[in-house]
Amino acid sequence: MSVPRKTALTTGFLSLLTTSTFASDGAAVSPYAYELTKFLGLPVTNAMFTGWALSLLLIVVVRLMVGRPQLVPARGQAMVEGLIQWVYDIMAPIVGKKVIKPVFPLLLCLFTYILIMNWSGLLPGVGTFGHFVPEHEITMEQATDMQHSGAIVREIDGKYYDGHFHYFFRPVNSDLNTTLALAIISFLAWIWFVLKYAGVKLLLFDLFGNKADKKEVPGYIYVPLFGVFLGVGLIEVISILSRLVSLPFRLFGNVFGGENLLTSMHGMFAWVLPVPFYFLEILIGFVQALVFTLLTAVYIGLICNHDSADEHAHAH
């Protein structure tokens, strides 16, 4: 019990130290990522840089933990296999036996990547190091007033400037571009797996088909139901397209809101007050990674599981 407790306290203490600069500026987290440089004419932002660095680190850590896979796993391999088995046990009943094997690598990668990126804002150095970008020259009186209101003010060569502090590292999923890219991947994967394992016919029937039993429903009711289910199908299409809005904004809002919460807590009192909120953000980061992955699994399983559901119903 003593080792985890010391580890948690050390992590919280390091996080407080590395984010105290961010809190002292009194500025809220920027809603957009800062451009660091360009590569082949395309902007490279601080969120992208953080994501690449953590992805590379994750690959290296997993490779070192697993090493050469053995029949009797070592501690590192057992931990990785435990994570894989845990995700599999949760996703398999949702997706169904028919498609769990081809879908599982996607779900495992989504959960692991989103989880690490959700927690990236808690790492020492993220939201701390950067450079000040001046915008306007101001007087000493204006600088004093603006500092009291929480603005970022710097003295450069005897002159005062207001501006922004551009950080080299940004929490990855606090950038809407990242969460939107994840939602697009999830959406395209849904289209691919549904068309491959369910087919166009089943997809169209699931959206617009008449689900009433012709033997049990009179004809004067059964025929008008085609129009009803067609209207319901159009609403369902809008609901499916809205996933490109709900998935990224839910993830972005929780992570971005958590970063602003930690910043506000640091602004109030930088040393003790923020510690409970770090543990809250750990929980929220885990829940949001699980929710995003579960929703992806549910979307795929709702259609691809039709055959299994029909077989179970006939058998019953």
C-alpha positions as semicolon CSV with decimal commas, in nm:
position;residue;x (nm);y (nm);z (nm)
1;M;0,000;0,000;0,000
2;S;0,287;0,241;0,073
3;V;0,433;0,230;-0,279
4;P;0,116;0,332;-0,472
5;R;0,046;0,605;-0,217
6;K;0,395;0,750;-0,255
7;T;0,367;0,723;-0,632
8;A;0,036;0,909;-0,637
9;L;0,164;1,184;-0,409
10;T;0,482;1,221;-0,613
11;T;0,283;1,243;-0,937
12;G;0,051;1,505;-0,793
13;F;0,344;1,705;-0,655
14;L;0,528;1,699;-0,989
15;S;0,210;1,800;-1,171
16;L;0,165;2,092;-0,935
17;L;0,522;2,204;-0,993
18;T;0,502;2,182;-1,370
19;T;0,167;2,356;-1,404
20;S;0,229;2,634;-1,155
21;T;0,371;2,854;-1,431
22;F;0,056;2,803;-1,631
23;A;-0,157;2,897;-1,333
24;S;0,045;3,200;-1,246
25;D;-0,031;3,360;-1,580
26;G;-0,398;3,349;-1,487
27;A;-0,503;3,269;-1,841
28;A;-0,758;3,013;-1,944
29;V;-0,672;2,733;-2,182
30;S;-0,687;2,842;-2,545
31;P;-0,976;2,676;-2,735
32;Y;-0,747;2,615;-3,031
33;A;-0,401;2,465;-3,071
34;Y;-0,101;2,687;-3,149
35;E;0,098;2,637;-3,466
36;L;0,461;2,550;-3,392
37;T;0,596;2,508;-3,744
38;K;0,505;2,386;-4,092
39;F;0,586;2,057;-4,261
40;L;0,538;2,032;-4,639
41;G;0,322;2,342;-4,618
42;L;0,095;2,192;-4,352
43;P;0,077;2,337;-3,999
44;V;0,217;2,137;-3,709
45;T;0,041;2,235;-3,386
46;N;0,140;2,176;-3,026
47;A;-0,144;1,922;-2,990
48;M;-0,013;1,726;-3,289
49;F;0,341;1,734;-3,153
50;T;0,222;1,607;-2,813
51;G;0,020;1,332;-2,980
52;W;0,312;1,215;-3,191
53;A;0,552;1,216;-2,897
54;L;0,313;1,020;-2,673
55;S;0,226;0,773;-2,951
56;L;0,594;0,699;-3,006
57;L;0,647;0,666;-2,631
58;L;0,347;0,432;-2,602
59;I;0,481;0,206;-2,878
60;V;0,824;0,192;-2,717
61;V;0,684;0,122;-2,368
62;V;0,458;-0,160;-2,492
63;R;0,742;-0,318;-2,687
64;L;0,970;-0,302;-2,382
65;M;0,699;-0,444;-2,155
66;V;0,614;-0,735;-2,384
67;G;0,956;-0,803;-2,534
68;R;0,952;-1,148;-2,694
69;P;0,609;-1,299;-2,615
70;Q;0,630;-1,609;-2,399
71;L;0,387;-1,887;-2,320
72;V;0,423;-1,807;-1,950
73;P;0,405;-1,427;-1,959
74;A;0,635;-1,204;-1,761
75;R;0,494;-0,916;-1,558
76;G;0,496;-0,663;-1,844
77;Q;0,342;-0,903;-2,093
78;A;0,078;-1,003;-1,836
79;M;-0,019;-0,639;-1,784
80;V;-0,059;-0,579;-2,159
81;E;-0,252;-0,902;-2,206
82;G;-0,472;-0,815;-1,909
83;L;-0,566;-0,483;-2,070
84;I;-0,639;-0,654;-2,402
85;Q;-0,853;-0,922;-2,237
86;W;-1,043;-0,665;-2,031
87;V;-1,133;-0,460;-2,339
88;Y;-1,225;-0,777;-2,530
89;D;-1,458;-0,902;-2,254
90;I;-1,643;-0,570;-2,256
91;M;-1,671;-0,528;-2,632
92;A;-1,744;-0,887;-2,743
93;P;-2,107;-0,904;-2,617
94;I;-2,180;-0,563;-2,773
95;V;-2,029;-0,619;-3,117
96;G;-2,119;-0,988;-3,140
97;K;-1,924;-1,302;-3,222
98;K;-1,958;-1,244;-3,595
99;V;-1,741;-0,933;-3,617
100;I;-1,558;-0,903;-3,284
101;K;-1,230;-1,042;-3,422
102;P;-1,198;-0,798;-3,717
103;V;-1,337;-0,504;-3,516
104;F;-1,142;-0,560;-3,195
105;P;-0,805;-0,412;-3,310
106;L;-0,985;-0,086;-3,393
107;L;-1,165;-0,076;-3,058
108;L;-0,849;-0,158;-2,862
109;C;-0,652;0,114;-3,040
110;L;-0,930;0,370;-2,993
111;F;-0,956;0,301;-2,620
112;T;-0,581;0,298;-2,555
113;Y;-0,506;0,605;-2,767
114;I;-0,793;0,815;-2,631
115;L;-0,715;0,715;-2,272
116;I;-0,349;0,818;-2,296
117;M;-0,433;1,139;-2,481
118;N;-0,702;1,228;-2,227
119;W;-0,442;1,198;-1,953
120;S;-0,176;1,388;-2,148
121;G;-0,273;1,715;-1,979
122;L;-0,173;1,570;-1,641
123;L;0,184;1,495;-1,748
124;P;0,465;1,716;-1,618
125;G;0,568;1,974;-1,878
126;V;0,239;1,985;-2,069
127;G;0,097;2,338;-2,064
128;T;0,414;2,473;-1,903
129;F;0,695;2,535;-2,150
130;G;0,657;2,775;-2,440
131;H;0,721;3,131;-2,551
132;F;0,541;3,462;-2,510
133;V;0,392;3,620;-2,825
134;P;0,338;3,997;-2,778
135;E;0,041;4,166;-2,943
136;H;0,010;4,529;-2,828
137;E;0,238;4,772;-2,651
138;I;0,073;4,910;-2,336
139;T;0,156;5,151;-2,056
140;M;0,268;5,052;-1,707
141;E;-0,073;5,149;-1,564
142;Q;-0,252;4,937;-1,824
143;A;-0,015;4,647;-1,754
144;T;-0,095;4,663;-1,382
145;D;-0,469;4,668;-1,444
146;M;-0,451;4,385;-1,698
147;Q;-0,245;4,167;-1,466
148;H;-0,508;4,208;-1,196
149;S;-0,775;4,096;-1,445
150;G;-0,576;3,782;-1,532
151;A;-0,426;3,886;-1,867
152;I;-0,075;3,786;-1,970
153;V;0,162;4,086;-1,962
154;R;0,538;4,089;-2,015
155;E;0,808;4,353;-1,993
156;I;1,044;4,345;-2,292
157;D;1,334;4,590;-2,317
158;G;1,169;4,827;-2,071
159;K;0,834;4,823;-2,255
160;Y;0,513;4,644;-2,159
161;Y;0,316;4,416;-2,391
162;D;0,005;4,208;-2,365
163;G;-0,022;3,885;-2,561
164;H;-0,043;3,508;-2,540
165;F;0,183;3,235;-2,415
166;H;0,219;2,967;-2,684
167;Y;0,291;2,631;-2,522
168;F;0,502;2,364;-2,690
169;F;0,287;2,083;-2,549
170;R;-0,094;2,083;-2,537
171;P;-0,334;1,816;-2,407
172;V;-0,411;1,625;-2,725
173;N;-0,787;1,582;-2,695
174;S;-0,838;1,943;-2,586
175;D;-0,796;2,021;-2,957
176;L;-1,123;1,977;-3,149
177;N;-0,933;1,876;-3,463
178;T;-0,806;1,563;-3,288
179;T;-1,144;1,453;-3,155
180;L;-1,305;1,525;-3,494
181;A;-1,043;1,308;-3,665
182;L;-1,119;1,026;-3,417
183;A;-1,492;1,062;-3,489
184;I;-1,431;1,045;-3,865
185;I;-1,223;0,729;-3,820
186;S;-1,501;0,577;-3,610
187;F;-1,764;0,676;-3,868
188;L;-1,569;0,539;-4,166
189;A;-1,499;0,218;-3,975
190;W;-1,872;0,184;-3,905
191;I;-1,950;0,216;-4,276
192;W;-1,679;-0,036;-4,369
193;F;-1,776;-0,307;-4,120
194;V;-2,150;-0,266;-4,174
195;L;-2,122;-0,291;-4,552
196;K;-1,876;-0,582;-4,534
197;Y;-2,044;-0,797;-4,267
198;A;-2,410;-0,691;-4,288
199;G;-2,446;-0,577;-4,647
200;V;-2,632;-0,298;-4,822
201;K;-2,964;-0,487;-4,818
202;L;-2,967;-0,535;-4,441
203;L;-2,853;-0,176;-4,385
204;L;-3,135;-0,035;-4,599
205;F;-3,389;-0,262;-4,432
206;D;-3,265;-0,160;-4,088
207;L;-3,304;0,207;-4,180
208;F;-3,617;0,216;-4,399
209;G;-3,769;-0,133;-4,398
210;N;-4,114;-0,220;-4,268
211;K;-4,048;-0,412;-3,945
212;A;-4,413;-0,510;-3,890
213;D;-4,512;-0,875;-3,931
214;K;-4,739;-0,900;-4,235
215;K;-4,911;-1,208;-4,091
216;E;-5,011;-1,033;-3,771
217;V;-5,090;-0,681;-3,900
218;P;-5,394;-0,610;-4,121
219;G;-5,323;-0,487;-4,472
220;Y;-5,483;-0,144;-4,423
221;I;-5,235;-0,083;-4,141
222;Y;-4,937;-0,268;-4,288
223;V;-4,918;-0,066;-4,612
224;P;-4,921;0,283;-4,449
225;L;-4,645;0,163;-4,217
226;F;-4,406;0,181;-4,514
227;G;-4,440;0,559;-4,506
228;V;-4,398;0,567;-4,129
229;F;-4,080;0,360;-4,136
230;L;-3,948;0,567;-4,428
231;G;-3,986;0,880;-4,217
232;V;-3,825;0,708;-3,920
233;G;-3,540;0,601;-4,148
234;L;-3,476;0,959;-4,257
235;I;-3,459;1,062;-3,891
236;E;-3,220;0,773;-3,829
237;V;-2,995;0,891;-4,113
238;I;-2,980;1,236;-3,952
239;S;-2,901;1,068;-3,620
240;I;-2,617;0,871;-3,779
241;L;-2,469;1,184;-3,937
242;S;-2,498;1,365;-3,604
243;R;-2,242;1,122;-3,462
244;L;-1,980;1,334;-3,637
245;V;-2,088;1,615;-3,405
246;S;-2,177;1,437;-3,081
247;L;-1,870;1,213;-3,058
248;P;-1,600;1,481;-3,106
249;F;-1,773;1,753;-2,905
250;R;-1,845;1,523;-2,610
251;L;-1,481;1,418;-2,588
252;F;-1,343;1,765;-2,658
253;G;-1,579;1,932;-2,411
254;N;-1,488;1,702;-2,122
255;V;-1,112;1,725;-2,177
256;F;-1,108;2,097;-2,255
257;G;-1,337;2,170;-1,960
258;G;-1,113;1,966;-1,732
259;E;-0,806;2,163;-1,841
260;N;-0,983;2,491;-1,764
261;L;-1,097;2,353;-1,429
262;L;-0,741;2,264;-1,330
263;T;-0,620;2,605;-1,446
264;S;-0,885;2,779;-1,238
265;M;-0,798;2,573;-0,931
266;H;-0,430;2,657;-0,974
267;G;-0,520;3,022;-1,009
268;M;-0,703;3,012;-0,676
269;F;-0,438;2,819;-0,483
270;A;-0,160;2,639;-0,662
271;W;-0,031;2,389;-0,406
272;V;-0,301;2,181;-0,236
273;L;-0,645;2,264;-0,375
274;P;-0,589;2,121;-0,729
275;V;-0,481;1,773;-0,611
276;P;-0,834;1,620;-0,583
277;F;-0,918;1,756;-0,926
278;Y;-0,623;1,568;-1,074
279;F;-0,779;1,243;-0,958
280;L;-1,115;1,362;-1,093
281;E;-0,955;1,421;-1,434
282;I;-0,801;1,074;-1,425
283;L;-1,149;0,929;-1,373
284;I;-1,309;1,149;-1,640
285;G;-1,035;1,065;-1,890
286;F;-1,093;0,694;-1,836
287;V;-1,473;0,723;-1,859
288;Q;-1,463;0,930;-2,177
289;A;-1,223;0,687;-2,347
290;L;-1,452;0,400;-2,254
291;V;-1,766;0,587;-2,367
292;F;-1,619;0,674;-2,708
293;T;-1,509;0,312;-2,763
294;L;-1,838;0,168;-2,637
295;L;-2,042;0,393;-2,866
296;T;-1,833;0,286;-3,165
297;A;-1,891;-0,078;-3,070
298;V;-2,265;-0,020;-3,021
299;Y;-2,302;0,150;-3,360
300;I;-2,135;-0,143;-3,535
301;G;-2,308;-0,410;-3,329
302;L;-2,659;-0,267;-3,376
303;I;-2,659;-0,371;-3,742
304;C;-2,395;-0,644;-3,764
305;N;-2,561;-0,834;-3,475
306;H;-2,893;-0,871;-3,658
307;D;-2,823;-1,226;-3,772
308;S;-2,734;-1,342;-3,421
309;A;-3,045;-1,178;-3,277
310;D;-3,270;-1,336;-3,540
311;E;-3,117;-1,682;-3,485
312;H;-3,164;-1,647;-3,108
313;A;-3,528;-1,540;-3,156
314;H;-3,603;-1,834;-3,390
315;A;-3,434;-2,079;-3,154
316;H;-3,630;-1,943;-2,860
